[in-house]
Coordinates of C-alpha atoms in Angstrom, one line a residue:
Chain A
M30 CA 0.3 0.1 -0.3
S31 CA 1.1 3.6 -1.1
E32 CA 1.9 6.0 1.6
H33 CA -0.7 8.0 -0.1
Q34 CA -3.0 5.7 -0.9
P35 CA -6.5 6.1 1.3
L36 CA -7.2 3.3 4.0
L37 CA -10.1 2.8 3.5
D38 CA -12.4 3.3 -0.3
P39 CA -14.2 6.1 -0.5
I40 CA -18.1 6.1 0.0
D41 CA -20.1 8.9 -2.3
P42 CA -20.9 12.0 0.6
Q43 CA -24.1 11.6 -0.7
R44 CA -24.1 7.7 0.0
R45 CA -22.9 8.5 3.1
K46 CA -24.9 11.1 4.1
V47 CA -28.4 9.2 3.5
M48 CA -27.1 5.9 5.1
G49 CA -26.5 7.9 8.2
V50 CA -30.1 9.1 8.2
I51 CA -31.8 6.4 8.0
V52 CA -29.2 4.2 10.7
G53 CA -30.5 7.9 13.0
V54 CA -34.2 6.9 11.9
I55 CA -33.6 2.9 13.0
N56 CA -32.1 3.6 16.0
L57 CA -35.1 5.9 16.9
G58 CA -37.0 3.5 16.3
L59 CA -36.0 1.5 18.6
I60 CA -36.1 3.2 21.3
G61 CA -38.7 4.1 21.3
A62 CA -39.4 0.3 21.1
I63 CA -38.2 -0.5 24.4
V64 CA -38.9 2.9 25.7
G65 CA -42.7 3.0 25.2
P66 CA -43.5 0.1 26.1
V67 CA -41.5 0.3 29.5
V68 CA -42.7 3.1 30.5
G69 CA -45.9 2.7 29.8
F70 CA -46.5 -0.1 32.0
A71 CA -44.5 0.7 34.7
A72 CA -46.1 4.0 35.1
S73 CA -49.2 2.0 34.5
P74 CA -49.9 3.1 38.4
M75 CA -49.8 6.5 37.9
K76 CA -54.1 5.9 36.6
S77 CA -55.3 3.2 39.8
K78 CA -57.8 5.5 41.5
M79 CA -59.6 4.9 44.3
K80 CA -63.1 4.4 45.4
E81 CA -64.7 5.2 48.7
T82 CA -65.7 2.7 51.3
W83 CA -68.1 1.8 53.8
V84 CA -66.7 -0.1 56.4
E85 CA -69.0 -0.7 59.9
L86 CA -66.2 0.4 63.0
M87 CA -68.4 0.2 66.6
D88 CA -72.1 0.0 69.0
E89 CA -72.9 3.3 68.5
H90 CA -72.8 4.0 72.8
L91 CA -69.3 2.6 73.4
I92 CA -68.5 5.8 72.7
A93 CA -69.6 8.5 75.0
P94 CA -70.4 11.7 74.8
G95 CA -67.0 14.2 73.9
E96 CA -64.6 11.2 74.2
I97 CA -61.7 10.1 71.7
K98 CA -61.7 6.4 71.0
E99 CA -59.1 5.1 68.3
V100 CA -60.6 1.8 66.0
N101 CA -58.9 -0.2 64.8
F102 CA -60.3 -1.9 61.7
S103 CA -59.3 -4.4 58.9
M104 CA -60.5 -4.0 55.2
R105 CA -60.0 -5.9 52.0
V106 CA -57.9 -4.4 50.0
V107 CA -56.2 -4.6 46.3
D108 CA -53.1 -4.6 47.1
G109 CA -50.8 -5.1 43.8
Y110 CA -51.6 -9.0 42.6
H111 CA -53.5 -9.8 45.6
E112 CA -55.9 -8.7 47.8
V113 CA -55.1 -8.7 51.3
E114 CA -56.9 -8.1 54.4
R115 CA -54.9 -4.0 55.7
K116 CA -54.7 -2.8 59.1
Y117 CA -56.6 1.0 59.5
T118 CA -56.6 3.7 62.2
V119 CA -59.2 6.3 62.9
F120 CA -59.6 8.4 65.7
L121 CA -63.1 8.9 66.5
R122 CA -65.0 11.9 68.4
R123 CA -67.7 12.7 69.9
S124 CA -70.0 16.4 69.4
E125 CA -73.2 17.8 70.2
E126 CA -73.0 18.2 66.5
G127 CA -72.6 14.0 66.6
V128 CA -69.0 12.1 65.5
L129 CA -66.7 12.8 63.5
C130 CA -63.7 10.2 62.0
L131 CA -60.2 11.6 61.3
D132 CA -57.5 9.8 59.9
P133 CA -55.1 9.3 61.7
A134 CA -52.0 9.9 58.3
C135 CA -50.2 13.7 59.8
T136 CA -50.8 16.2 56.7
H137 CA -47.8 17.0 56.5
L138 CA -45.6 13.7 55.4
G139 CA -48.5 10.5 55.7
C140 CA -46.7 9.6 59.4
R141 CA -49.0 9.0 62.0
V142 CA -50.2 10.8 64.4
E143 CA -51.1 9.6 68.2
Y144 CA -53.5 11.4 71.0
Q145 CA -52.8 12.4 73.8
S146 CA -55.4 12.7 76.4
D147 CA -53.9 15.2 79.1
R148 CA -53.2 17.4 76.5
R149 CA -56.6 16.8 74.5
R150 CA -53.9 17.2 71.2
F151 CA -52.7 14.9 68.0
I152 CA -49.5 14.8 67.8
C153 CA -47.2 13.6 65.1
P154 CA -43.9 11.5 66.5
C155 CA -42.0 13.1 63.5
H156 CA -41.5 17.0 62.4
G157 CA -44.1 17.7 65.4
G158 CA -46.7 18.2 64.4
V159 CA -49.5 19.8 66.6
F160 CA -53.8 19.4 66.0
D161 CA -56.8 19.7 68.2
E162 CA -59.5 17.5 69.0
E163 CA -61.4 18.4 66.2
G164 CA -58.4 17.2 63.8
R165 CA -57.3 21.9 63.6
V166 CA -53.6 22.6 63.1
K167 CA -52.5 24.1 67.0
S168 CA -48.6 24.4 66.4
G169 CA -45.8 23.1 63.4
P170 CA -45.3 21.7 59.9
P171 CA -49.3 20.5 58.7
P172 CA -50.2 22.8 56.4
K173 CA -54.0 21.8 56.1
P174 CA -56.4 19.6 59.2
M175 CA -56.7 16.9 59.6
D176 CA -59.0 14.4 56.9
R177 CA -61.4 13.7 58.4
H178 CA -63.3 10.9 56.5
P179 CA -67.9 11.2 55.9
V180 CA -69.7 9.7 59.1
K181 CA -73.2 7.6 59.4
I182 CA -74.6 6.1 61.5
E183 CA -77.5 3.0 60.9
G184 CA -79.2 0.3 63.3
G185 CA -76.6 1.2 66.4
K186 CA -73.7 0.7 64.8
I187 CA -71.3 3.6 63.3
W188 CA -70.0 3.3 60.2
I189 CA -67.6 5.1 57.3
S190 CA -66.7 5.7 54.3
R191 CA -63.1 5.5 53.3
E192 CA -61.2 5.3 49.9
V193 CA -58.9 2.5 49.5
Chain B
M139 CA 14.9 -14.8 18.7
S140 CA 14.6 -11.2 20.0
K141 CA 14.8 -10.0 22.8
R142 CA 12.3 -10.1 25.5
P143 CA 10.5 -6.0 25.4
T144 CA 11.6 -4.2 29.1
Y145 CA 9.6 -1.3 30.7
E146 CA 11.7 1.3 31.4
P147 CA 10.1 3.5 34.7
H148 CA 12.8 6.0 34.6
E149 CA 11.8 7.5 31.0
S150 CA 9.3 9.0 32.5
P151 CA 5.4 9.1 31.5
S152 CA 3.9 12.1 30.0
L153 CA 0.7 13.9 31.6
T154 CA -0.5 13.5 27.9
P155 CA -3.2 11.0 27.3
E156 CA -1.4 9.4 24.4
V157 CA 1.0 7.8 27.6
R158 CA 4.3 6.9 25.5
V159 CA 5.6 3.8 27.5
D160 CA 3.5 1.2 25.3
L161 CA 6.3 2.3 23.0
P162 CA 9.0 0.3 23.5
R163 CA 7.1 -3.3 23.6
E164 CA 4.8 -2.2 20.5
A165 CA 7.4 -3.5 18.2
S166 CA 8.1 -6.4 19.4
E167 CA 4.3 -7.6 19.1
Q168 CA 4.5 -7.1 15.7
E169 CA 8.0 -9.5 16.2
R170 CA 5.8 -12.0 18.5
L171 CA 2.8 -12.2 16.1
Q172 CA 5.6 -14.5 13.7
L173 CA 6.3 -16.4 16.5
D174 CA 5.4 -20.7 16.1
R175 CA 4.7 -21.1 19.7
P176 CA 4.6 -18.3 21.8
A177 CA 4.5 -17.5 25.5
F178 CA 1.1 -18.1 26.8
R179 CA 2.2 -14.9 28.2
D180 CA 1.8 -13.1 24.9
W181 CA -0.6 -14.9 22.9
L182 CA -3.0 -13.8 25.7
E183 CA -1.4 -9.9 25.9
L184 CA -2.0 -10.8 21.6
R185 CA -5.6 -11.3 21.9
V186 CA -6.9 -9.3 24.9
G187 CA -3.9 -6.6 25.0
W188 CA -4.6 -7.5 29.6
Y189 CA -1.2 -7.1 30.5
G190 CA -0.2 -4.0 28.9
F191 CA -3.6 -3.2 29.9
V192 CA -2.4 -3.9 33.1
R193 CA 1.1 -2.3 33.3
K194 CA -0.4 1.2 32.0
N195 CA -2.5 1.3 35.2
L196 CA 0.3 -0.3 37.2
D197 CA 2.2 2.5 35.7
E198 CA -0.3 5.7 35.9
P199 CA 2.3 8.5 37.0
M200 CA 1.4 9.9 40.3
P201 CA 2.2 13.7 40.2
P202 CA 4.5 14.2 43.4
G203 CA 2.1 15.2 46.6
V204 CA -0.3 12.4 45.6
G205 CA -0.8 10.6 48.8
W206 CA -2.7 9.2 51.1
W207 CA -6.1 12.0 50.4
Q208 CA -6.2 10.1 46.8
T209 CA -6.6 6.7 49.0
L210 CA -10.3 7.8 49.4
G211 CA -11.5 6.6 45.5
N212 CA -9.9 3.4 45.3
L213 CA -11.7 2.0 48.7
L214 CA -15.0 3.3 48.1
L215 CA -15.1 1.0 45.0
T216 CA -14.1 -1.9 46.8
L217 CA -17.1 -1.2 49.8
L218 CA -19.1 -0.6 46.3
M219 CA -18.2 -4.2 45.4
F220 CA -18.6 -5.2 48.6
Q221 CA -22.1 -4.4 48.3
F222 CA -22.6 -5.9 45.5
V223 CA -21.5 -9.1 46.6
T224 CA -22.9 -9.6 50.0
G225 CA -26.4 -8.1 47.8
I226 CA -26.3 -10.8 45.5
A227 CA -25.5 -13.2 47.3
L228 CA -28.5 -11.6 49.9
A229 CA -31.2 -11.6 47.2
M230 CA -30.8 -15.8 46.8
F231 CA -32.4 -16.1 50.8
Y232 CA -34.7 -12.4 50.0
S233 CA -38.4 -12.6 48.9
A234 CA -40.2 -9.5 47.9
S235 CA -43.4 -9.6 49.2
P236 CA -45.2 -7.8 52.2
E237 CA -46.4 -11.3 53.1
T238 CA -42.9 -12.8 53.0
A239 CA -40.0 -9.7 52.5
H240 CA -39.6 -9.1 56.6
A241 CA -39.8 -13.3 57.3
S242 CA -37.1 -14.0 54.4
V243 CA -35.2 -11.4 56.1
K244 CA -35.6 -12.5 59.7
H245 CA -34.6 -15.9 58.4
I246 CA -31.3 -13.9 56.9
T247 CA -30.3 -12.4 59.7
F248 CA -31.6 -15.6 62.3
N249 CA -31.5 -19.0 61.4
V250 CA -28.8 -18.3 57.7
T251 CA -25.3 -19.5 58.3
L252 CA -23.5 -16.1 58.2
G253 CA -26.4 -14.5 57.3
S254 CA -26.1 -11.7 60.5
F255 CA -22.6 -11.5 59.2
V256 CA -23.8 -11.3 55.5
R257 CA -26.5 -8.5 56.0
G258 CA -24.1 -6.2 58.6
L259 CA -21.5 -6.0 55.7
H260 CA -24.5 -4.9 53.6
V261 CA -26.6 -2.5 55.8
W262 CA -23.0 -0.8 57.9
G263 CA -21.5 -1.0 53.9
S264 CA -23.8 1.5 53.1
T265 CA -23.2 3.3 55.6
L266 CA -19.3 3.3 55.6
I267 CA -20.2 4.3 51.7
V268 CA -21.8 7.6 52.9
V269 CA -18.9 8.4 54.9
V270 CA -16.4 7.5 52.2
M271 CA -18.3 8.7 49.2
V272 CA -18.8 12.1 51.5
M273 CA -14.9 12.7 52.4
H274 CA -14.2 12.3 49.1
T275 CA -16.0 14.0 47.1
L276 CA -15.0 17.4 49.9
R277 CA -11.5 16.4 48.8
V278 CA -11.6 17.0 45.1
F279 CA -13.9 20.1 46.2
F280 CA -10.9 21.3 49.0
W281 CA -8.4 20.6 45.8
G282 CA -10.7 22.4 43.4
S283 CA -9.7 18.9 41.1
Y284 CA -13.1 19.3 39.8
K285 CA -11.7 21.6 37.0
K286 CA -10.7 21.9 33.7
P287 CA -10.0 19.8 32.1
R288 CA -11.8 17.7 35.0
E289 CA -14.6 19.5 34.8
L290 CA -17.3 15.9 34.3
T291 CA -15.3 13.4 36.1
W292 CA -17.1 15.5 38.5
V293 CA -20.2 15.1 36.8
V294 CA -20.8 11.6 36.7
G295 CA -19.1 11.6 40.3
V296 CA -22.5 13.8 41.0
L297 CA -24.5 11.6 39.6
I298 CA -22.9 8.8 41.4
F299 CA -23.2 10.2 45.0
Q300 CA -27.0 10.1 43.7
V301 CA -27.3 6.9 42.8
I302 CA -25.8 5.7 45.8
L303 CA -28.7 7.9 47.9
G304 CA -30.5 6.0 45.2
F305 CA -29.2 2.8 46.4
S306 CA -29.6 3.6 50.1
F307 CA -33.0 5.0 50.2
T308 CA -35.1 2.1 48.2
G309 CA -32.9 -0.3 49.9
Y310 CA -34.2 1.1 53.4
L311 CA -38.0 -0.3 52.5
L312 CA -36.9 -4.0 51.9
P313 CA -36.9 -5.1 55.3
W314 CA -40.2 -4.5 56.0
D315 CA -40.1 -3.5 59.6
Q316 CA -41.9 -0.4 61.1
K317 CA -38.7 1.9 60.8
A318 CA -37.9 0.9 56.8
Y319 CA -41.8 1.3 56.4
W320 CA -43.0 4.4 57.6
A321 CA -39.8 6.0 56.2
T322 CA -40.6 4.6 53.0
V323 CA -44.7 6.6 54.4
V324 CA -42.3 10.1 55.0
G325 CA -39.5 9.6 52.3
T326 CA -42.5 8.7 49.7
R327 CA -44.7 11.9 50.3
I328 CA -42.1 14.4 49.1
A329 CA -43.0 13.1 46.5
A330 CA -46.4 14.4 46.9
T331 CA -45.1 18.3 47.9
V332 CA -43.6 18.8 44.3
P333 CA -45.9 21.9 42.2
F334 CA -48.2 20.5 39.5
V335 CA -47.2 16.9 39.7
G336 CA -46.8 16.0 43.5
D337 CA -49.5 14.0 43.3
S338 CA -49.0 11.7 39.7
L339 CA -45.0 11.2 41.1
L340 CA -46.1 9.7 44.2
L341 CA -48.8 7.1 42.8
L342 CA -45.5 7.0 40.2
V343 CA -42.8 6.3 43.6
R344 CA -45.2 4.3 45.1
G345 CA -46.9 1.9 42.6
G346 CA -49.8 2.9 44.0
P347 CA -52.0 5.4 46.5
E348 CA -50.5 3.3 50.0
V349 CA -47.3 1.8 51.0
G350 CA -47.9 -2.0 49.7
A351 CA -46.8 -4.4 47.8
L352 CA -46.5 -2.7 44.4
T353 CA -43.6 -0.5 46.4
L354 CA -42.3 -3.0 47.7
T355 CA -41.2 -4.1 44.6
R356 CA -40.5 -1.7 42.3
F357 CA -38.1 -0.7 45.2
Y358 CA -36.8 -3.7 44.6
A359 CA -36.5 -3.6 41.6
A360 CA -34.5 -0.5 41.2
H361 CA -32.6 -1.9 44.0
V362 CA -31.6 -4.5 42.6
M363 CA -31.9 -3.8 39.0
L364 CA -32.9 0.0 37.7
L365 CA -29.4 1.1 40.2
P366 CA -26.9 -1.1 39.4
A367 CA -26.9 -1.4 35.9
A368 CA -26.7 2.9 36.6
L369 CA -23.5 3.0 38.8
M370 CA -22.0 0.7 36.9
G371 CA -21.8 2.6 34.3
L372 CA -22.0 5.7 35.6
V373 CA -18.4 4.3 38.2
A374 CA -17.5 3.4 34.3
I375 CA -17.1 6.6 33.0
H376 CA -16.0 7.9 36.1
L377 CA -12.7 5.9 36.0
Y378 CA -11.6 6.5 31.9
L379 CA -12.0 10.1 32.7
V380 CA -9.5 9.8 36.0
R381 CA -7.4 7.4 33.7
R382 CA -8.1 10.4 30.9
H383 CA -6.7 13.1 32.4
H384 CA -4.8 11.4 35.3
I385 CA -5.1 12.9 39.2
A386 CA -5.1 16.8 39.4
G387 CA -2.2 16.4 42.2
P388 CA -2.0 19.0 45.3
V389 CA -3.3 22.6 45.0
L390 CA 0.1 24.0 44.3
P391 CA 2.0 21.8 42.5
Q392 CA 4.9 20.3 43.8
R393 CA 9.5 19.8 42.8
G394 CA 9.5 16.2 41.1
R395 CA 8.5 14.4 38.5
P396 CA 6.0 12.2 38.6
V397 CA 6.3 9.0 40.3
P398 CA 4.3 6.3 39.1
F399 CA 1.5 4.6 40.6
Y400 CA 2.6 1.4 41.5
P401 CA 4.6 0.6 43.9
N402 CA 4.4 4.2 46.1
Q403 CA 0.1 4.8 45.7
L404 CA -0.7 1.5 45.6
F405 CA 0.8 0.2 48.9
K406 CA -1.4 3.1 50.6
D407 CA -4.4 2.4 48.9
A408 CA -3.6 -1.5 50.6
V409 CA -3.6 0.2 53.9
V410 CA -6.1 2.0 53.7
L411 CA -8.5 -0.5 52.5
L412 CA -7.2 -3.1 55.3
V413 CA -8.3 -0.4 57.8
G414 CA -11.6 0.5 56.0
V415 CA -12.4 -3.7 55.0
G416 CA -11.3 -4.2 58.8
M417 CA -14.0 -1.6 59.8
L418 CA -17.2 -2.7 58.1
I419 CA -16.6 -6.7 59.3
Y420 CA -15.0 -5.0 63.0
M421 CA -18.9 -3.9 62.8
A422 CA -20.4 -6.3 61.0
I423 CA -19.3 -8.7 63.8
G424 CA -19.6 -5.8 67.0
F425 CA -23.2 -4.3 65.9
P426 CA -25.6 -7.0 64.6
P427 CA -28.0 -5.4 62.1
A428 CA -31.3 -5.4 63.6
L429 CA -34.7 -6.2 62.8
E430 CA -38.3 -4.7 64.2
G431 CA -41.4 -5.8 64.1
I432 CA -43.2 -6.7 60.7
A433 CA -44.8 -3.5 59.2
D434 CA -48.1 -3.0 60.4
P435 CA -49.9 1.0 59.4
T436 CA -51.7 0.9 62.8
G437 CA -49.0 0.2 65.3
T438 CA -47.8 3.5 67.2
D439 CA -44.5 1.5 68.5
F440 CA -42.1 2.8 66.7
S441 CA -40.0 5.8 66.2
P442 CA -40.3 6.7 63.0
R443 CA -36.7 8.2 61.4
P444 CA -34.8 8.1 58.3
E445 CA -31.2 6.5 58.1
W446 CA -29.1 8.8 60.0
Y447 CA -27.5 10.9 56.4
F448 CA -31.2 11.7 55.7
L449 CA -31.3 13.2 59.1
G450 CA -30.6 16.3 58.1
L451 CA -32.9 17.2 55.9
Y452 CA -35.5 15.8 58.3
E453 CA -34.5 18.4 60.8
L454 CA -35.0 20.8 58.2
L455 CA -38.5 19.6 57.1
K456 CA -39.5 19.9 61.4
I457 CA -38.7 23.5 61.2
M458 CA -39.9 24.6 57.9
P459 CA -43.6 26.7 59.0
A460 CA -46.7 25.6 57.5
G461 CA -47.1 25.3 53.7
Y462 CA -43.4 25.7 52.8
E463 CA -42.4 22.6 53.1
M464 CA -41.8 22.0 49.7
L465 CA -38.7 24.3 50.4
A466 CA -36.7 21.8 52.2
T467 CA -38.5 18.6 49.9
V468 CA -38.0 20.2 46.7
V469 CA -36.0 24.0 46.5
I470 CA -33.4 23.1 48.8
P471 CA -32.1 20.3 47.9
G472 CA -32.4 21.1 44.3
L473 CA -30.8 23.5 44.5
I474 CA -27.4 21.9 46.7
S475 CA -27.5 19.3 44.0
I476 CA -27.6 21.6 40.7
G477 CA -24.7 23.9 42.8
M478 CA -23.1 20.6 42.7
L479 CA -24.3 19.3 39.5
F480 CA -22.6 22.6 38.4
L481 CA -19.8 23.7 40.4
P482 CA -17.6 23.4 37.7
W483 CA -18.5 26.0 35.7
L484 CA -19.5 27.9 38.4
D485 CA -16.4 28.4 40.0
R486 CA -15.2 30.6 36.9
S487 CA -11.6 31.3 39.2
D488 CA -8.2 30.3 36.8
S489 CA -6.5 28.8 40.7
R490 CA -7.4 26.0 42.3
H491 CA -6.4 27.6 45.6
P492 CA -8.7 27.4 48.4
A493 CA -7.1 30.8 49.2
R494 CA -8.1 32.4 45.7
R495 CA -11.4 31.0 45.4
Q496 CA -13.4 32.8 48.7
W497 CA -17.0 33.0 47.0
I498 CA -17.2 29.3 46.6
I499 CA -15.5 27.5 49.4
T500 CA -18.0 30.0 51.7
S501 CA -20.8 29.0 49.9
G502 CA -19.6 25.1 49.9
M503 CA -19.1 26.1 53.3
A504 CA -22.3 27.1 54.3
V505 CA -23.7 24.1 52.8
I506 CA -21.6 21.6 55.0
L507 CA -22.2 23.5 57.7
L508 CA -25.9 23.5 57.5
I509 CA -26.6 19.5 56.6
G510 CA -23.6 18.8 59.7
L511 CA -25.3 20.4 62.0
M512 CA -29.0 19.8 60.3
T513 CA -27.4 16.1 61.2
L514 CA -26.1 16.9 64.4
K515 CA -29.4 18.1 65.9
G516 CA -31.2 15.3 64.4
I517 CA -29.2 12.8 65.5
L518 CA -29.2 14.0 69.3
E519 CA -33.1 14.6 69.7
T520 CA -34.2 11.3 69.6
P521 CA -37.6 11.3 70.0
P522 CA -39.4 10.0 73.4
P523 CA -39.9 6.7 74.3
H524 CA -43.3 5.6 73.2
E525 CA -45.1 5.5 76.9
V526 CA -48.1 3.3 75.5
P527 CA -49.1 1.0 77.9
G528 CA -49.3 -3.4 76.4
E529 CA -47.5 -2.1 73.1
T530 CA -43.2 -2.5 73.4
P531 CA -41.6 -2.7 70.0
E532 CA -41.1 -5.7 68.9
V533 CA -37.7 -6.1 68.9
V534 CA -35.5 -8.7 67.8
A535 CA -32.5 -9.0 69.4
A536 CA -29.5 -11.2 67.9
K537 CA -29.4 -14.6 70.7

């Protein structure tokens, strides 16, 4: 091979360009073929919706006026690939207006609040949120009052509706 | 028969990417191509180039003044390999479902031969990696080693930093105990504070509205597939760039010529690896990994606290007034991340000397002080014990 002869056969620049574009398009197609379905598949839970379900909690007479009761219960929920019995907690408070049902998840970042009867306050152990007995923010970082669940009383039983 | 080629280290290696040390060898390879029965070493060298590669790395030029501080990267790499190997072993016994995850980790910890030790290596390894990674990053920061032409080495390093924090966050859930569950409830809720897309992001991260079976499989997939793949790619690029540009050396160039990596620096590396890995083994044996009671959404027998290196963020969330939590969840961590990523372009000074980079050093120190103080506050402020009658933590003690 002489020194001046190029190492590779020259290819028509136009042909090079056209084929380069075709290779680029094919590559884009390949990327789309893998990324599209995988993203659609992995992100599918973003479409999941919760639905309201009524659940019976306890006898109405078991909670006295002014009292706050922590009630544990379980509901059958669909958890991904299977149906499970999932445990939940709510706080019930009886007042003159009726029965109030408060969700124990702190509205700040979702830790479970505890009721301290001596202070008559709900306290979040994570970032120090404090709520009063009606679930209103008294201090700390929570941006809004505690969530309430709809309550109905039927046949002497307290029912609440929860999104699951 | 030609004379066996030898490398002469006194022929000082150049600091350009085209290291000249292989020159005498290339010629002799042509000669050895003609041999009918080459030595196995030569046979392999011709086909794989392995010996050339090893020798090139052992002869990597070290500028004068390079020493103990430059051993941290190697320690980090070794610790990551330990995580990789112990992780594969743990995956052989682990089962990622809410029904079985806790039981399988309990089985690993208390029944499987060497289970507590292997899990201990993995748990303590994650802590040690964060410590060494922070030291490595601080060294590069204060030495100004991220300056031209090493900007992208730094950027890739910052990405590795974030991937490692991702490992910690996803790995924390896997034992499916109280601590794991509640840290993830809170940690994923952070996604919901992102403006506009927060609610969708929360569903994407959790795999549904609540932390459950799909959160666990999602985190497991990320922890053992997605993040390791990302980490391997990034580490490969990082190492390639480190080798391409060589080690930056001290802030002020010192007298003398570069010396090869082997034996002086490799010896220092080996000593540091011995100490680092020794410490890891000591912790894995001396402080066996704990396992709390199984995740219980109704339970109050827990202290919902993240891993110690996220305590800074946790404390920051505490002091944010109502309605401003986004500052602590998105804005401040986001600004720190962006600041770290773009550091080589924020710091415009020509000099690597800390005294000539005052504003960048001051800002860096402020951020380090903020994170340090917040973390310290979090460590000191252990929450009050839960005194609910009849409810005691089912902390499984190592027997």
